[in-house]
Short mmCIF file of C-alpha atoms in Angstrom, two decimals:
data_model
loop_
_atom_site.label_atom_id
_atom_site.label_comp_id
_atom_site.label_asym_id
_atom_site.label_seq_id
_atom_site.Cartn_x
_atom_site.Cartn_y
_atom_site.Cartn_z
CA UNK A 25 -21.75 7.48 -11.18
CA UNK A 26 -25.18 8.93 -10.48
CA UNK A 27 -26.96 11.27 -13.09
CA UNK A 28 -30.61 12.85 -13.36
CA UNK A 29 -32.24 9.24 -14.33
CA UNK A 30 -31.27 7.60 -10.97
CA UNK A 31 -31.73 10.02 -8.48
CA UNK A 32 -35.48 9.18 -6.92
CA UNK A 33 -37.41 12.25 -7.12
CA UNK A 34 -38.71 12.47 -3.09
CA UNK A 35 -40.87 15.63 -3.91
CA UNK A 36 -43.06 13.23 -6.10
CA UNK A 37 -43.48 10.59 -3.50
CA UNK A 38 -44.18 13.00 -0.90
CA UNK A 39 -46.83 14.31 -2.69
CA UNK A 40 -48.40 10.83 -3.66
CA UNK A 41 -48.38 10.54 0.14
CA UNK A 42 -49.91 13.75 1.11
CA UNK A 43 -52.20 13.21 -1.42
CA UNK A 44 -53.04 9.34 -0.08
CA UNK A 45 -52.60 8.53 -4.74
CA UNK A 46 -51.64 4.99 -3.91
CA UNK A 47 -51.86 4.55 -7.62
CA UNK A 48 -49.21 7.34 -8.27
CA UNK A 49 -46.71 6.15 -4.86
CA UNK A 50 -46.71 2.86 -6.70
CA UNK A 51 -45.69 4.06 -9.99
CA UNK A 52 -43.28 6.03 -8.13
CA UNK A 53 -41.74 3.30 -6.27
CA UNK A 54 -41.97 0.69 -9.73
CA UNK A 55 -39.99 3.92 -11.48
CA UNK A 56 -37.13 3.72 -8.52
CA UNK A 57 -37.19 -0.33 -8.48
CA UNK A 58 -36.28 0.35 -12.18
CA UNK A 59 -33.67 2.26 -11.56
CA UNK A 60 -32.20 0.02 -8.94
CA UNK A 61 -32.36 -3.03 -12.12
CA UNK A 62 -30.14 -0.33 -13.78
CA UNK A 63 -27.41 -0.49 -11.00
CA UNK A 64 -27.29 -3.69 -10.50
CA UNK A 65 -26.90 -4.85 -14.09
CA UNK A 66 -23.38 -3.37 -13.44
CA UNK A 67 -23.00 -6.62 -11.09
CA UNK A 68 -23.51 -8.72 -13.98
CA UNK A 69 -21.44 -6.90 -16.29
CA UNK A 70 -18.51 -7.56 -14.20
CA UNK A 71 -18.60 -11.66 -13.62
CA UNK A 72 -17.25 -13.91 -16.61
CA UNK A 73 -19.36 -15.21 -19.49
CA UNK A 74 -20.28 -18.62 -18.31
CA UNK A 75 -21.10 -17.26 -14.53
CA UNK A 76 -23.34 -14.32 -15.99
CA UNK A 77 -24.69 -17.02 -18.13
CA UNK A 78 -25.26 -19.33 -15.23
CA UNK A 79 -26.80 -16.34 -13.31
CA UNK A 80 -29.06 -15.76 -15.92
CA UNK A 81 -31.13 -19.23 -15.79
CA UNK A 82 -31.08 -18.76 -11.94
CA UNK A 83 -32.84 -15.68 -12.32
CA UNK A 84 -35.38 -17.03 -15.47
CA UNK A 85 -35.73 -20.67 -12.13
CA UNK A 86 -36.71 -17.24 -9.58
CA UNK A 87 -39.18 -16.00 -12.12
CA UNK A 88 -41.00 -19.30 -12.90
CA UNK A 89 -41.11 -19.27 -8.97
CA UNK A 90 -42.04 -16.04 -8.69
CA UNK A 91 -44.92 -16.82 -10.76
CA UNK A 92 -46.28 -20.17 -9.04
CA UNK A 93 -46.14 -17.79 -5.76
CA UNK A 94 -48.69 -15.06 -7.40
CA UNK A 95 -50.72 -18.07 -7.79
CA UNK A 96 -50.70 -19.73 -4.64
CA UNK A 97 -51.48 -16.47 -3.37
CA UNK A 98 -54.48 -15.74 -5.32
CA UNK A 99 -55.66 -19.38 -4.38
CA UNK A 100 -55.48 -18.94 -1.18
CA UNK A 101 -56.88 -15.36 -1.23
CA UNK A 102 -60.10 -17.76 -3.01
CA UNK A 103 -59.63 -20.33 -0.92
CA UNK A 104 -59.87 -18.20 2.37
CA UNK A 105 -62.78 -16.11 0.72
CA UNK A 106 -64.64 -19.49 0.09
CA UNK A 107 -64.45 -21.05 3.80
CA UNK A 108 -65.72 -17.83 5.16
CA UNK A 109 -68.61 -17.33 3.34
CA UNK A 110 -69.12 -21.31 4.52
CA UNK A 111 -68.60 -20.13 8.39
CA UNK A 112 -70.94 -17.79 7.97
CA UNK A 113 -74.39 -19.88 8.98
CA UNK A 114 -72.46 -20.44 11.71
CA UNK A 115 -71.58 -17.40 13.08
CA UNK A 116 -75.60 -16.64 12.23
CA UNK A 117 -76.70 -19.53 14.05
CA UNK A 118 -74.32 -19.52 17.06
CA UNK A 119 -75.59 -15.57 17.42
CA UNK A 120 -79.02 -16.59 16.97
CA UNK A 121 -78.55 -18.65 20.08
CA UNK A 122 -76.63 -16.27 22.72
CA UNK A 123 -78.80 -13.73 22.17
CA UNK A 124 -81.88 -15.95 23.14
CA UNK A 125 -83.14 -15.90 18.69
CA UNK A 126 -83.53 -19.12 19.27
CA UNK A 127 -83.94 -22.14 21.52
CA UNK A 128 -81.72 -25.04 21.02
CA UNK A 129 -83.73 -28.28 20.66
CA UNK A 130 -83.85 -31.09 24.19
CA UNK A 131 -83.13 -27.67 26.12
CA UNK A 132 -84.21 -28.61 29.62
CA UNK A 133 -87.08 -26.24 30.76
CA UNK A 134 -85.49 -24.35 33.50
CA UNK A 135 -86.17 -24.93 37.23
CA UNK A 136 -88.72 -22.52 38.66
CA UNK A 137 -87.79 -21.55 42.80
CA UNK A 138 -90.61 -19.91 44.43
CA UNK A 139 -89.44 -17.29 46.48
CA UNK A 140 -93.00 -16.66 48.05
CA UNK A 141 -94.98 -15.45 45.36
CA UNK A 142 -92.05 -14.64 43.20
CA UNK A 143 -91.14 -16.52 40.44
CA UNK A 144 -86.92 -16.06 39.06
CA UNK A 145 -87.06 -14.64 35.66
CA UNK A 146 -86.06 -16.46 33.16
CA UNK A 147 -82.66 -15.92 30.76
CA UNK A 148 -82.38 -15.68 27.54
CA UNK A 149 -79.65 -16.97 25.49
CA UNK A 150 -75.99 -17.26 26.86
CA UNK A 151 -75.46 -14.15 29.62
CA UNK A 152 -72.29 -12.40 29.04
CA UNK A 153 -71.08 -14.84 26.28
CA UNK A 154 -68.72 -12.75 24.23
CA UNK A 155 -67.34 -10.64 28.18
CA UNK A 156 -66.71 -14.32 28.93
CA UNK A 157 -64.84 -15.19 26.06
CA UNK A 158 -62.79 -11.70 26.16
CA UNK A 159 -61.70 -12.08 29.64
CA UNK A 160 -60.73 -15.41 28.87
CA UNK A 161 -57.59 -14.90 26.35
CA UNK A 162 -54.67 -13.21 28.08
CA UNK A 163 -53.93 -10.64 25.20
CA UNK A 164 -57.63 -9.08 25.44
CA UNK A 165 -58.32 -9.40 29.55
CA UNK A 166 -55.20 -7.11 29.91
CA UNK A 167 -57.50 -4.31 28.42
CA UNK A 168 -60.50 -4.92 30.17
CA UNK A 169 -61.18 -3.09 33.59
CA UNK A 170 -63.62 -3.62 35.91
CA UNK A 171 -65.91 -0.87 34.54
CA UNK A 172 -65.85 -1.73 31.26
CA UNK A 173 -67.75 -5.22 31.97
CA UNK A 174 -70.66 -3.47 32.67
CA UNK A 175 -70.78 -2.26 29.25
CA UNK A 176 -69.75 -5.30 27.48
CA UNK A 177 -72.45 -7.47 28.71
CA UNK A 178 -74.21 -5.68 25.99
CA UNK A 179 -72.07 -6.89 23.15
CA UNK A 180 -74.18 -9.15 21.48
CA UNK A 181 -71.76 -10.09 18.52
CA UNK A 182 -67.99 -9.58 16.88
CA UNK A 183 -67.37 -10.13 13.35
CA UNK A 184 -64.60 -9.52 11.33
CA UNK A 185 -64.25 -9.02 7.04
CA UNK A 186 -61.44 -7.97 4.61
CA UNK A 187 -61.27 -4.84 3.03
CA UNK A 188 -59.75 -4.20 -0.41
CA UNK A 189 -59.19 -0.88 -0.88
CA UNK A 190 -56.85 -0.24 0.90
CA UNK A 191 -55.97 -3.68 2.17
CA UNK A 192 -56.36 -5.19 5.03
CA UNK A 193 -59.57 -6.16 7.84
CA UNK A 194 -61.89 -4.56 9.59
CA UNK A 195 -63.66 -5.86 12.66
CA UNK A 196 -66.95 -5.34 13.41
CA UNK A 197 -68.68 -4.86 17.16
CA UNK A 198 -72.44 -5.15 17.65
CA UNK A 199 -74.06 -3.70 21.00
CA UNK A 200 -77.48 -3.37 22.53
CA UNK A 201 -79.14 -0.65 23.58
CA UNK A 202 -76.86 0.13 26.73
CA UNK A 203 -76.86 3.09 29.32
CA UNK A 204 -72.88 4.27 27.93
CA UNK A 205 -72.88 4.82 24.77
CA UNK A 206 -75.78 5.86 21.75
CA UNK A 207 -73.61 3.43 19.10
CA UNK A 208 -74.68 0.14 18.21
CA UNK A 209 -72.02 -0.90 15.82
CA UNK A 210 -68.40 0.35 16.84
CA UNK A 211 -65.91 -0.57 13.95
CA UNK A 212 -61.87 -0.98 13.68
CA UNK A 213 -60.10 -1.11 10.78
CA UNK A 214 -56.68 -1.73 9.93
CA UNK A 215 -54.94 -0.45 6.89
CA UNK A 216 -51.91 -2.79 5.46
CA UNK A 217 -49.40 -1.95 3.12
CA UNK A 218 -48.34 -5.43 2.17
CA UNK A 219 -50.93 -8.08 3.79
CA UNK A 220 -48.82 -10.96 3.38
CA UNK A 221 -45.92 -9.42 5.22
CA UNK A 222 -48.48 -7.64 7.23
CA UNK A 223 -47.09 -4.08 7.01
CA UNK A 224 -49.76 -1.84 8.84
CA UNK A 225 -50.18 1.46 7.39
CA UNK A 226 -52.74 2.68 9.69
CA UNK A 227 -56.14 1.86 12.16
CA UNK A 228 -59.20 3.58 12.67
CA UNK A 229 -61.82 3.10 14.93
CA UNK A 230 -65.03 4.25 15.24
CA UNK A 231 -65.52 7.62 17.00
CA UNK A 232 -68.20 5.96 20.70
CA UNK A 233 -71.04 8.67 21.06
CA UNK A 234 -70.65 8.67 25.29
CA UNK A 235 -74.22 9.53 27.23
CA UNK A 236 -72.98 12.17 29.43
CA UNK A 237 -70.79 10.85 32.90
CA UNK A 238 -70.91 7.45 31.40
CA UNK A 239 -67.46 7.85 29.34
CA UNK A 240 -64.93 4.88 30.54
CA UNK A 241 -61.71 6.17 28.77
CA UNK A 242 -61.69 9.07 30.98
CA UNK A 243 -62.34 9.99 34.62
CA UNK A 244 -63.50 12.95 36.38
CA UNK A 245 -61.02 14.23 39.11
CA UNK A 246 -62.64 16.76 41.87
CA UNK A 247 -60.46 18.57 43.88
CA UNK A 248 -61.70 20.75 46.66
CA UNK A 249 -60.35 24.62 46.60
CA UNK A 250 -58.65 25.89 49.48
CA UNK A 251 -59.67 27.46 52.25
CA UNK A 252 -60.43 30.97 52.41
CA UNK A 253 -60.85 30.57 48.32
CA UNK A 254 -63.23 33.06 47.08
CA UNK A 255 -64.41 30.06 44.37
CA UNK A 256 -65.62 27.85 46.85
CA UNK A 257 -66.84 24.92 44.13
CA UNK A 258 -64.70 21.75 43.67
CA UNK A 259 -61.91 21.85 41.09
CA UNK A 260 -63.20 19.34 37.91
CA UNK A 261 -60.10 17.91 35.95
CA UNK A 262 -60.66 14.91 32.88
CA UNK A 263 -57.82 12.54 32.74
CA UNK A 264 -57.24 9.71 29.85
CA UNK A 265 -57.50 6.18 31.82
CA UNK A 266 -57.19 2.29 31.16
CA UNK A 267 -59.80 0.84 28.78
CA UNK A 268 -61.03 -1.58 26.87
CA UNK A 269 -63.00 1.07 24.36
CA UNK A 270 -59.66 3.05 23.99
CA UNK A 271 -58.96 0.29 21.07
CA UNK A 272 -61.34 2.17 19.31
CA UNK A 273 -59.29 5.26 19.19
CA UNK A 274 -55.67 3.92 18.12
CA UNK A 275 -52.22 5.49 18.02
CA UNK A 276 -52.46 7.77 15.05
CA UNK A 277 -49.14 7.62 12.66
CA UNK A 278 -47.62 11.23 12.37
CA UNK A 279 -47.36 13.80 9.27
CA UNK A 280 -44.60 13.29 7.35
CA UNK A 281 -43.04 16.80 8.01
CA UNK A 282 -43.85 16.21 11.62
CA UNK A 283 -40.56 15.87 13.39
CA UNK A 284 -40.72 13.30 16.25
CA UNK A 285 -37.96 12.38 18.85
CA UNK A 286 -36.18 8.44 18.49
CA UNK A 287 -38.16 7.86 22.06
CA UNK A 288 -41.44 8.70 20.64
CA UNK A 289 -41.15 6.75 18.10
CA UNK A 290 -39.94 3.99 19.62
CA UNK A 291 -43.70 4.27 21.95
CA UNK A 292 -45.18 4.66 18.89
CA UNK A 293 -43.81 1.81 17.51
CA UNK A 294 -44.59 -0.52 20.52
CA UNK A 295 -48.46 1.06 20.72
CA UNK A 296 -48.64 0.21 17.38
CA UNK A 297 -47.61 -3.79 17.56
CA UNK A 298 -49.51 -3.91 20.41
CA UNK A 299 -52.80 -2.30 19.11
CA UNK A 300 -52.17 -4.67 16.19
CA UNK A 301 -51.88 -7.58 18.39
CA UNK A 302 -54.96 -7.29 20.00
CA UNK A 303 -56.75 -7.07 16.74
CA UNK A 304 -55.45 -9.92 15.33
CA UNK A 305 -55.82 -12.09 18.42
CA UNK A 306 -59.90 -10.84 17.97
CA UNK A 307 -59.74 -11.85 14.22
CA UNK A 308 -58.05 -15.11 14.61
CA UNK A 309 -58.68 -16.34 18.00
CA UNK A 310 -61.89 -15.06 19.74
CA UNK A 311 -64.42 -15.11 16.66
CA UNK A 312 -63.92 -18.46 14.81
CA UNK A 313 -63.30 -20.11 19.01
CA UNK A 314 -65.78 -18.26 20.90
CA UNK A 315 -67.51 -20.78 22.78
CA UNK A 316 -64.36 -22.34 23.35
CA UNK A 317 -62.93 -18.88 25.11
CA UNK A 318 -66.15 -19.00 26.99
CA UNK A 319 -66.27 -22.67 28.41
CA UNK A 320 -62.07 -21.87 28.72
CA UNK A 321 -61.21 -24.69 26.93
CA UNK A 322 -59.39 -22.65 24.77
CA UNK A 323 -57.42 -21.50 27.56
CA UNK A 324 -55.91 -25.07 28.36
CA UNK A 325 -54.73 -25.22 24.72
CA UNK A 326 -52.84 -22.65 24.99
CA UNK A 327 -50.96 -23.76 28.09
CA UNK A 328 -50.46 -26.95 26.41
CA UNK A 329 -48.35 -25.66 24.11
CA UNK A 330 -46.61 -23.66 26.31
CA UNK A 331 -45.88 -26.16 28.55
CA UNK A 332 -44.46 -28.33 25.13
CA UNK A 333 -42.60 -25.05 24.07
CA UNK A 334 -41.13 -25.22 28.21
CA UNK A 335 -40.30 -29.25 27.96
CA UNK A 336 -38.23 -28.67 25.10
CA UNK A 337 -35.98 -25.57 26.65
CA UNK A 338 -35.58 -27.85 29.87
CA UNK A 339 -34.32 -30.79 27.85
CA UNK A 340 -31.84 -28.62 26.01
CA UNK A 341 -31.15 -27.13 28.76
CA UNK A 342 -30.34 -30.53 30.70
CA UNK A 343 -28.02 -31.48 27.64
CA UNK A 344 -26.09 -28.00 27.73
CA UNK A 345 -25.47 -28.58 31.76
CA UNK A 346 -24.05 -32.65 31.49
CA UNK A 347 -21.65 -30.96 28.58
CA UNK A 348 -20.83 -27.84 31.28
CA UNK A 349 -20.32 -30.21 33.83
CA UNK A 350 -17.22 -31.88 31.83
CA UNK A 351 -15.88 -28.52 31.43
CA UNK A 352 -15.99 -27.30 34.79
CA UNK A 353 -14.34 -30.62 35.90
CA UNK A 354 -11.38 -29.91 34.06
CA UNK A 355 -11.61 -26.36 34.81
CA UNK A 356 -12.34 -26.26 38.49
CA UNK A 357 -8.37 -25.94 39.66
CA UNK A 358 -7.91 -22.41 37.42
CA UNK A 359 -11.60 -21.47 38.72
CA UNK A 360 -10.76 -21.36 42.39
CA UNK A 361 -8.00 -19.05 41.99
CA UNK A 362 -10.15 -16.83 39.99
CA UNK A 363 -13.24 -17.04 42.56
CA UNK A 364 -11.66 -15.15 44.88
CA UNK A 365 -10.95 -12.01 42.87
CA UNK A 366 -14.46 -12.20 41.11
CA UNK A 367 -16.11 -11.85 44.46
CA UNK A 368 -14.39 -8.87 45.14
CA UNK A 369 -16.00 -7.43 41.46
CA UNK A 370 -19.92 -6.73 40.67
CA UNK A 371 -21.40 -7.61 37.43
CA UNK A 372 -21.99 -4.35 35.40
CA UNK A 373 -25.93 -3.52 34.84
CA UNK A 374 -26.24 -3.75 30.52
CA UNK A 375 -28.33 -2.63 29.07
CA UNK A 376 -28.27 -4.06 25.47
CA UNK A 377 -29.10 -2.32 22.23
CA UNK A 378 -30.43 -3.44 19.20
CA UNK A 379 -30.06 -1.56 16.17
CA UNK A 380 -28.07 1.15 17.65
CA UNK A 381 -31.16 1.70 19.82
CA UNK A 382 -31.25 0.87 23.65
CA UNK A 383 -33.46 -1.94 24.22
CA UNK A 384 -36.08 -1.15 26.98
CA UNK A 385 -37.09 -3.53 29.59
CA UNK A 386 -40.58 -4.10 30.87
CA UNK A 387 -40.30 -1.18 33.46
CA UNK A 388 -39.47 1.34 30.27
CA UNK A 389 -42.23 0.54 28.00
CA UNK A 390 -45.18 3.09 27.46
CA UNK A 391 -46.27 3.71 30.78
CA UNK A 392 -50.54 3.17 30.15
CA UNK A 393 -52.35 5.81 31.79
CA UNK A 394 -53.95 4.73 35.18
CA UNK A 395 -56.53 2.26 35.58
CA UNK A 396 -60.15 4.34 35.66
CA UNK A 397 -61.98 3.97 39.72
CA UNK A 398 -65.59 4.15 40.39
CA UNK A 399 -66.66 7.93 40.53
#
């Protein structure tokens, strides 16, 4: 039943892709939604009078919702937009004191221990605050080797803002002068197609100027030649390695005419989720709780409500086992006879799929790339 009017013109929304027209993709997509209203006015078309009738008012009830949703949406977009410009003397303030700005008022002068003639120097601010804080929240420490501290005891603040066009947030990394890097401000952004759902389009990150031999999302193998090798200088090789700063240089999301295997996909995928997780944990965890991450208050929290979430399985679980145990009661004669031939039997090893896809356990993830040493 399909003519010229229906059929979705792909060639026109793989251009408006290629071409990143957002305006012309959603056009293109509003033209096919059309369409779709076409085909399933047939549905209508085929009930009774009174139930298309009926169906009718239902669907006037989902527009009146419809419409006090686009509202509570753009509240809350002005709602959200309000608080945060509120938070901000805050954040100012609460920088102002890590970084040693400013002194807090009734701070006790600090101790001075004579070491002979030497006097300890004294610190300014909060040492370490936002390393502290990282290391702190489960998500974030996972990313954070032992190298990469000694750069991040130079991040002096983290702040994060919305972006319009395109949607989404971008979060914002200041440094001090350091001895690994020239940048002072290293950026990630993430791109959403729908922000309430969140659908992420894409992320970028800021490209990290490295001084030379200080990079720490790559290490320097050396491997000595052979003997009797008429090159007799050490084999250099650069491998990729764990980091914290490789969240600043995110999975990229393939061409559209690039052909990619289901497995890589499925890595991408899981990169993906995770790189988003990590960035949203930042956003809406570490920045508005940092000193709580630092003192690790936040940390007990969390457990709390694990340990709630844990209660509540065991108590279910108690309920399910005095119900089993009525069962097996009445049960237990036909389960003796079958003991014996289930011993001789092992339990298959299943490996369950989802979506027609096999479903990988924690061993068959994206292996990360190894963990960088001290050259």
């Amino acid at each position: 039943m399909s003519n010229e009017k229906d059929n979705f013109n792909v060639s026109d929304l793989t251009a408006a892709l290629k071409d990143e027209d957002r305006a012309g993709l959603v056009n293109a997509l509003k033209n096919k939604l059309q369409n779709l209203a076409g085909q399933h006015s047939d549905v209508l078309e085929n009930l009774t009078p009174k139930i298309r009738r009926r169906v009718e008012v239902l669907r006037e009830i989902q527009g009146k919702h419809d419409e006090i949703e686009t509202k509570f949406r753009e509240e809350r977009a002005a709602l959200e937009a309000k608080y945060q410009k509120l938070y901000q003397p805050l954040y100012t303030k609460r920088y102002e004191i890590v970084n040693g700005a400013t002194e807090v008022e009734g701070a006790p002068e600090d101790a001075k221990m004579d070491h002979g003639d030497e006097k300890t120097a004294e610190e300014k601010g909060v040492p370490s605050f936002w390393l502290t804080a990282l290391k702190n929240n489960d998500v974030i420490s996972e990313e954070i080797t032992e190298r990469d501290e000694g750069a991040l005891i130079y991040l002096k603040d983290i702040k994060w803002c919305k972006i319009e066009e395109p949607k989404g947030f971008k979060l914002e990394f200041f440094f001090d002068q350091n001895p690994y890097f020239k940048n002072t401000l290293l950026t990630k952004a993430y791109h959403m197609i729908d922000e309430d759902e969140p659908l992420l389009e894409k992320a970028i990150g800021t490209e990290i100027d490295w001084y030379p031999g200080k990079c720490l999302t790559q290490k320097i193998l050396k491997k000595k030649p052979k003997k009797g090798a008429k090159n007799a200088k050490p084999i250099t090789k650069t491998e990729d390695c764990e980091s914290f700063f490789n969240f600043f240089n995110p999975p990229q999301v393939p061409d559209d005419d690039e052909d990619i295997d289901e497995e890589r996909a499925e890595e991408l995928q899981n990169l993906m989720e995770q790189d988003y997780d990590i960035g949203s944990t930042i956003r809406e965890k570490i920045i508005p709780h940092a000193v709580s991450w630092f003192t690790g208050e936040a940390i007990e929290g969390e457990e709390f409500e694990i340990d709630n979430d844990d209660e509540d399985d065991i108590d279910e679980d108690e309920d399910e086992d005095e119900e089993d145990e009525d069962e097996d009661e009445e049960e237990e004669d036909d389960e003796d006879e079958e003991e014996e031939v289930s011993k001789t039997k092992k339990k298959p090893s299943v490996l369950h799929k989802k979506g027609g896809r096999p479903q990988l356990n924690d061993d068959q993830q994206g292996e990360r790339p190894p963990e960088c040493k001290q050259q």
